[in-house]
Amino acid sequence: MRKALIAANWKMYKTPAEAKAFMDAFLPLVAAHTRDEIALFPSPVLLAAVIEAAKESNVAVGAQNIHFAEEGAYTGETSVLQLKALGATHTLIGHSERRQYFAETDEIVNQKLHTALKHGIVPIVCVGEVLAEREAGETGGVLKRQVTRAFGGVTAEAAKPIVIAYEPVWAIGTGRTATPEIAAEAHRIIRAEVARLLGAEVAASMRILYGGSVKPDNATALISQEEIDGALVGGASLKPDSFAAIVKY
Ligand code: PGA
């Protein structure tokens, strides 16, 4: 019922030439793939080239971040209108690295979510606990708080395009993956919170991805969990063969 989405977060990696080489190798590997949606999230300087390369393909392209304002005096930032004009269709919002290194709060995440929805850009809202929170037994509370604050003021109707990515911070870039059972348990908490906020129907159709050290050899076990509707992949998405293998989990 929920079509899985397999997303590549390239973070601050690749030159335009490297992105082009990735596309040349990757697109043929997944050209016949229809079971899952595929999306790439390159850094802003690569977007034009990657969008051009992905034209007429089954691969969507989005941004890793947007500003909440549509335009303005915000040096170094990228607006949703600029991204849309370029042909980007998705954006990550509130990735843990944005929260951790760029002081993004739940309130900023909420503003960005409204901006993305207003302009028809599919938002992937990232949530997840840090290790100390998990060890203190606070995971459920943290996830509920992040989801509730991110979704503030969003109606059930407006929420339909939203995708959530559960990314336990202790699993990102560490090689330490949540077990499928741990991930599924967090996904159940998140889905129940969405149901409480927006109703059972919206919650049942909302895709919740898992992210954090997803690799070709653990993708099947994770994504085949009933609760897990795809993956947000960092390190293992940088090589065409590796990301294609995850897409074809
Ligand atoms: P990772 O990153 O796959 O390298 O752990 C995931 C992410 O940060 O989205």
Coordinates of C-alpha atoms and ligand atoms in Angstrom, one line a residue:
M1 CA 0.0 0.0 0.0
R2 CA 2.8 2.4 0.8
K3 CA 5.3 2.5 -2.1
A4 CA 8.8 2.5 -0.6
L5 CA 11.1 5.4 -1.3
I6 CA 14.9 4.9 -1.4
A7 CA 16.7 8.1 -1.0
A8 CA 20.4 9.1 -1.4
N9 CA 21.7 11.8 0.9
W10 CA 25.0 12.8 -0.7
K11 CA 25.8 15.4 2.0
M12 CA 28.8 17.6 1.1
Y13 CA 30.4 15.2 -1.3
K14 CA 31.1 15.1 -5.1
T15 CA 32.1 17.6 -7.7
P16 CA 29.9 18.2 -10.7
A17 CA 32.1 15.8 -12.8
E18 CA 31.8 13.1 -10.1
A19 CA 28.0 13.6 -10.0
K20 CA 27.8 13.3 -13.7
A21 CA 29.8 10.1 -13.6
F22 CA 27.5 8.7 -10.9
M23 CA 24.5 9.5 -13.0
D24 CA 26.0 7.9 -16.2
A25 CA 26.6 4.7 -14.2
F26 CA 23.6 4.6 -11.9
L27 CA 20.6 5.4 -14.2
P28 CA 21.0 2.3 -16.4
L29 CA 21.3 0.1 -13.3
V30 CA 17.8 1.2 -12.1
A31 CA 16.1 2.1 -15.4
A32 CA 13.8 -0.9 -15.2
H33 CA 13.0 -0.5 -11.5
T34 CA 9.4 0.3 -10.7
R35 CA 8.8 -1.3 -7.3
D36 CA 10.2 1.7 -5.4
E37 CA 10.6 5.4 -5.8
I38 CA 14.1 6.6 -6.0
A39 CA 15.4 10.1 -5.1
L40 CA 18.8 11.7 -4.9
F41 CA 19.7 14.6 -2.6
P42 CA 22.9 16.3 -3.9
S43 CA 24.3 19.5 -2.6
P44 CA 22.9 22.7 -4.2
V45 CA 25.8 23.3 -6.6
L46 CA 25.2 19.8 -8.2
L47 CA 21.4 20.1 -8.5
A48 CA 21.2 21.6 -12.0
A49 CA 23.5 18.9 -13.5
V50 CA 21.9 16.0 -11.6
I51 CA 18.3 17.2 -12.5
E52 CA 19.4 17.5 -16.1
A53 CA 20.9 14.0 -16.1
A54 CA 17.8 12.5 -14.4
K55 CA 15.3 14.1 -16.9
E56 CA 12.9 11.5 -18.4
S57 CA 14.2 8.9 -15.9
N58 CA 12.6 7.2 -12.9
V59 CA 14.8 9.1 -10.5
A60 CA 13.6 12.2 -8.6
V61 CA 16.0 14.9 -7.4
G62 CA 15.7 17.1 -4.3
A63 CA 17.6 19.4 -2.0
Q64 CA 19.2 18.6 1.4
N65 CA 17.8 21.8 2.9
I66 CA 15.7 24.8 2.2
H67 CA 15.2 28.1 3.9
F68 CA 11.8 28.8 5.4
A69 CA 11.6 32.2 3.6
E70 CA 10.6 32.3 -0.1
E71 CA 13.3 34.8 -0.8
G72 CA 15.2 37.5 1.1
A73 CA 18.5 38.7 2.5
Y74 CA 19.7 35.3 3.7
T75 CA 23.3 35.0 2.5
G76 CA 24.4 31.4 1.7
E77 CA 20.9 30.0 1.8
T78 CA 18.7 28.4 -0.9
S79 CA 15.0 29.2 -1.4
V80 CA 12.2 26.8 -2.3
L81 CA 11.4 28.9 -5.3
Q82 CA 14.9 28.6 -6.6
L83 CA 14.8 24.9 -6.2
K84 CA 11.4 24.5 -7.8
A85 CA 12.5 26.6 -10.8
L86 CA 15.4 24.3 -11.2
G87 CA 13.1 21.2 -11.2
A88 CA 13.8 19.8 -7.7
T89 CA 10.8 18.0 -6.4
H90 CA 11.8 16.9 -2.9
T91 CA 13.7 18.3 0.1
L92 CA 15.1 16.9 3.3
I93 CA 14.1 18.9 6.4
G94 CA 15.7 18.9 9.8
H95 CA 18.4 16.3 9.1
S96 CA 20.3 15.6 12.3
E97 CA 23.4 17.3 10.9
R98 CA 21.4 20.5 10.4
R99 CA 20.1 20.2 13.9
Q100 CA 23.5 19.4 15.4
Y101 CA 25.8 21.7 13.5
F102 CA 23.5 24.5 12.3
A103 CA 21.3 24.9 15.3
E104 CA 18.1 23.9 13.5
T105 CA 15.3 23.7 16.1
D106 CA 12.0 21.9 15.9
E107 CA 10.4 25.4 15.3
I108 CA 12.6 26.0 12.3
V109 CA 11.8 22.5 11.0
N110 CA 8.1 23.4 11.4
Q111 CA 8.5 26.6 9.4
K112 CA 10.5 24.9 6.6
L113 CA 7.8 22.1 6.5
H114 CA 5.1 24.7 5.9
T115 CA 7.2 26.4 3.2
A116 CA 7.8 23.1 1.3
L117 CA 4.2 22.1 1.5
K118 CA 3.0 25.5 0.3
H119 CA 5.1 25.1 -2.8
G120 CA 4.4 21.5 -3.6
I121 CA 7.8 20.2 -2.7
V122 CA 7.8 16.7 -1.1
P123 CA 9.3 17.1 2.4
I124 CA 11.3 14.4 4.1
V125 CA 11.2 15.4 7.7
C126 CA 14.1 13.8 9.7
V127 CA 13.7 12.8 13.3
G128 CA 15.8 10.7 15.7
E129 CA 17.3 10.4 19.1
V130 CA 20.9 10.8 20.1
L131 CA 22.7 8.0 22.0
A132 CA 22.3 9.6 25.4
E133 CA 18.6 9.9 24.9
R134 CA 18.3 6.3 23.9
E135 CA 20.4 5.1 26.9
A136 CA 18.2 7.2 29.2
G137 CA 15.1 5.6 27.9
E138 CA 13.9 8.8 26.3
T139 CA 13.6 7.7 22.7
G140 CA 9.8 7.6 22.6
G141 CA 9.5 11.0 24.2
V142 CA 12.0 12.6 21.9
L143 CA 10.4 11.2 18.7
K144 CA 6.9 12.3 19.8
R145 CA 8.2 15.8 20.6
Q146 CA 10.0 16.1 17.3
V147 CA 7.0 14.9 15.3
T148 CA 4.5 17.1 17.2
R149 CA 6.6 20.2 16.9
A150 CA 7.5 19.6 13.2
F151 CA 3.8 19.1 12.4
G152 CA 2.4 22.1 14.2
G153 CA -0.3 23.9 12.2
V154 CA -0.3 21.2 9.5
T155 CA -3.7 19.9 8.6
A156 CA -4.5 16.3 7.7
E157 CA -5.1 17.3 4.1
A158 CA -1.9 19.3 3.7
A159 CA 0.1 16.5 5.4
K160 CA -0.5 13.9 2.7
P161 CA 2.8 14.4 0.8
I162 CA 5.0 14.3 3.9
V163 CA 7.5 11.6 4.3
I164 CA 9.3 11.0 7.7
A165 CA 12.8 9.6 8.0
Y166 CA 13.6 8.0 11.3
E167 CA 17.4 8.4 11.7
P168 CA 18.8 7.5 15.1
V169 CA 21.7 9.9 15.4
W170 CA 23.9 7.2 16.9
A171 CA 23.6 5.1 13.7
I172 CA 24.4 7.9 11.2
G173 CA 27.8 7.5 9.6
T174 CA 28.9 5.2 12.5
G175 CA 28.5 1.8 10.8
R176 CA 26.2 1.0 13.8
T177 CA 22.8 0.2 12.4
A178 CA 19.6 -0.1 14.4
T179 CA 18.4 -3.7 14.3
P180 CA 15.2 -4.1 12.2
E181 CA 13.3 -4.6 15.4
I182 CA 14.6 -1.4 17.1
A183 CA 13.9 0.6 13.9
A184 CA 10.4 -0.9 13.6
E185 CA 9.6 -0.1 17.2
A186 CA 10.6 3.6 16.7
H187 CA 8.5 3.7 13.5
R188 CA 5.5 2.4 15.4
I189 CA 5.9 5.2 17.9
I190 CA 6.2 7.8 15.1
R191 CA 3.2 6.5 13.3
A192 CA 1.1 6.4 16.4
E193 CA 2.0 10.0 17.0
V194 CA 1.0 11.0 13.5
A195 CA -2.3 9.2 14.0
R196 CA -2.8 11.1 17.3
L197 CA -2.1 14.4 15.5
L198 CA -3.7 13.9 12.1
G199 CA -5.8 10.8 12.3
A200 CA -5.5 7.1 11.5
E201 CA -5.9 7.5 7.7
V202 CA -3.1 10.0 7.2
A203 CA -0.8 7.9 9.5
A204 CA -1.5 4.7 7.7
S205 CA -0.5 6.2 4.3
M206 CA 2.5 8.2 5.5
R207 CA 5.8 6.7 4.5
I208 CA 8.4 6.4 7.3
L209 CA 11.9 5.7 6.1
Y210 CA 14.8 4.4 8.1
G211 CA 18.2 6.0 7.9
G212 CA 21.5 5.3 9.6
S213 CA 24.3 3.1 8.2
V214 CA 22.0 1.4 5.6
K215 CA 24.2 -0.7 3.4
P216 CA 23.5 -3.3 0.6
D217 CA 23.9 -6.1 3.1
N218 CA 21.4 -4.8 5.7
A219 CA 18.9 -3.1 3.4
T220 CA 16.6 -6.1 2.9
A221 CA 16.2 -6.9 6.6
L222 CA 15.4 -3.3 7.4
I223 CA 13.1 -2.4 4.5
S224 CA 11.2 -5.7 4.5
Q225 CA 9.9 -4.8 8.0
E226 CA 6.2 -4.0 7.6
E227 CA 6.8 -0.6 9.4
I228 CA 9.7 0.5 7.3
D229 CA 8.8 2.2 4.0
G230 CA 12.2 2.8 2.5
A231 CA 15.6 4.2 3.4
L232 CA 17.6 7.4 3.6
V233 CA 21.1 6.4 2.7
G234 CA 24.3 8.5 3.2
G235 CA 27.7 6.9 2.8
A236 CA 26.5 3.8 0.9
S237 CA 24.7 6.0 -1.7
L238 CA 27.8 7.6 -3.0
K239 CA 28.8 4.7 -5.3
P240 CA 26.4 3.7 -8.1
D241 CA 26.7 0.0 -7.6
S242 CA 26.2 0.2 -3.9
F243 CA 23.2 2.5 -4.1
A244 CA 21.6 0.5 -6.9
A245 CA 22.0 -2.7 -4.8
I246 CA 20.1 -0.9 -2.0
V247 CA 17.4 0.2 -4.4
K248 CA 17.0 -3.4 -5.4
Y249 CA 17.1 -4.8 -1.8
Ligands
PGA1 P1 24.7 7.1 6.7 O1 23.9 8.5 6.6 O2 23.9 6.2 5.8 O3 26.0 7.5 6.2 O4 24.7 6.7 8.1 C1 22.4 8.6 6.7 C2 22.0 10.0 6.7 O5 22.6 10.8 7.4 O6 21.0 10.4 6.1

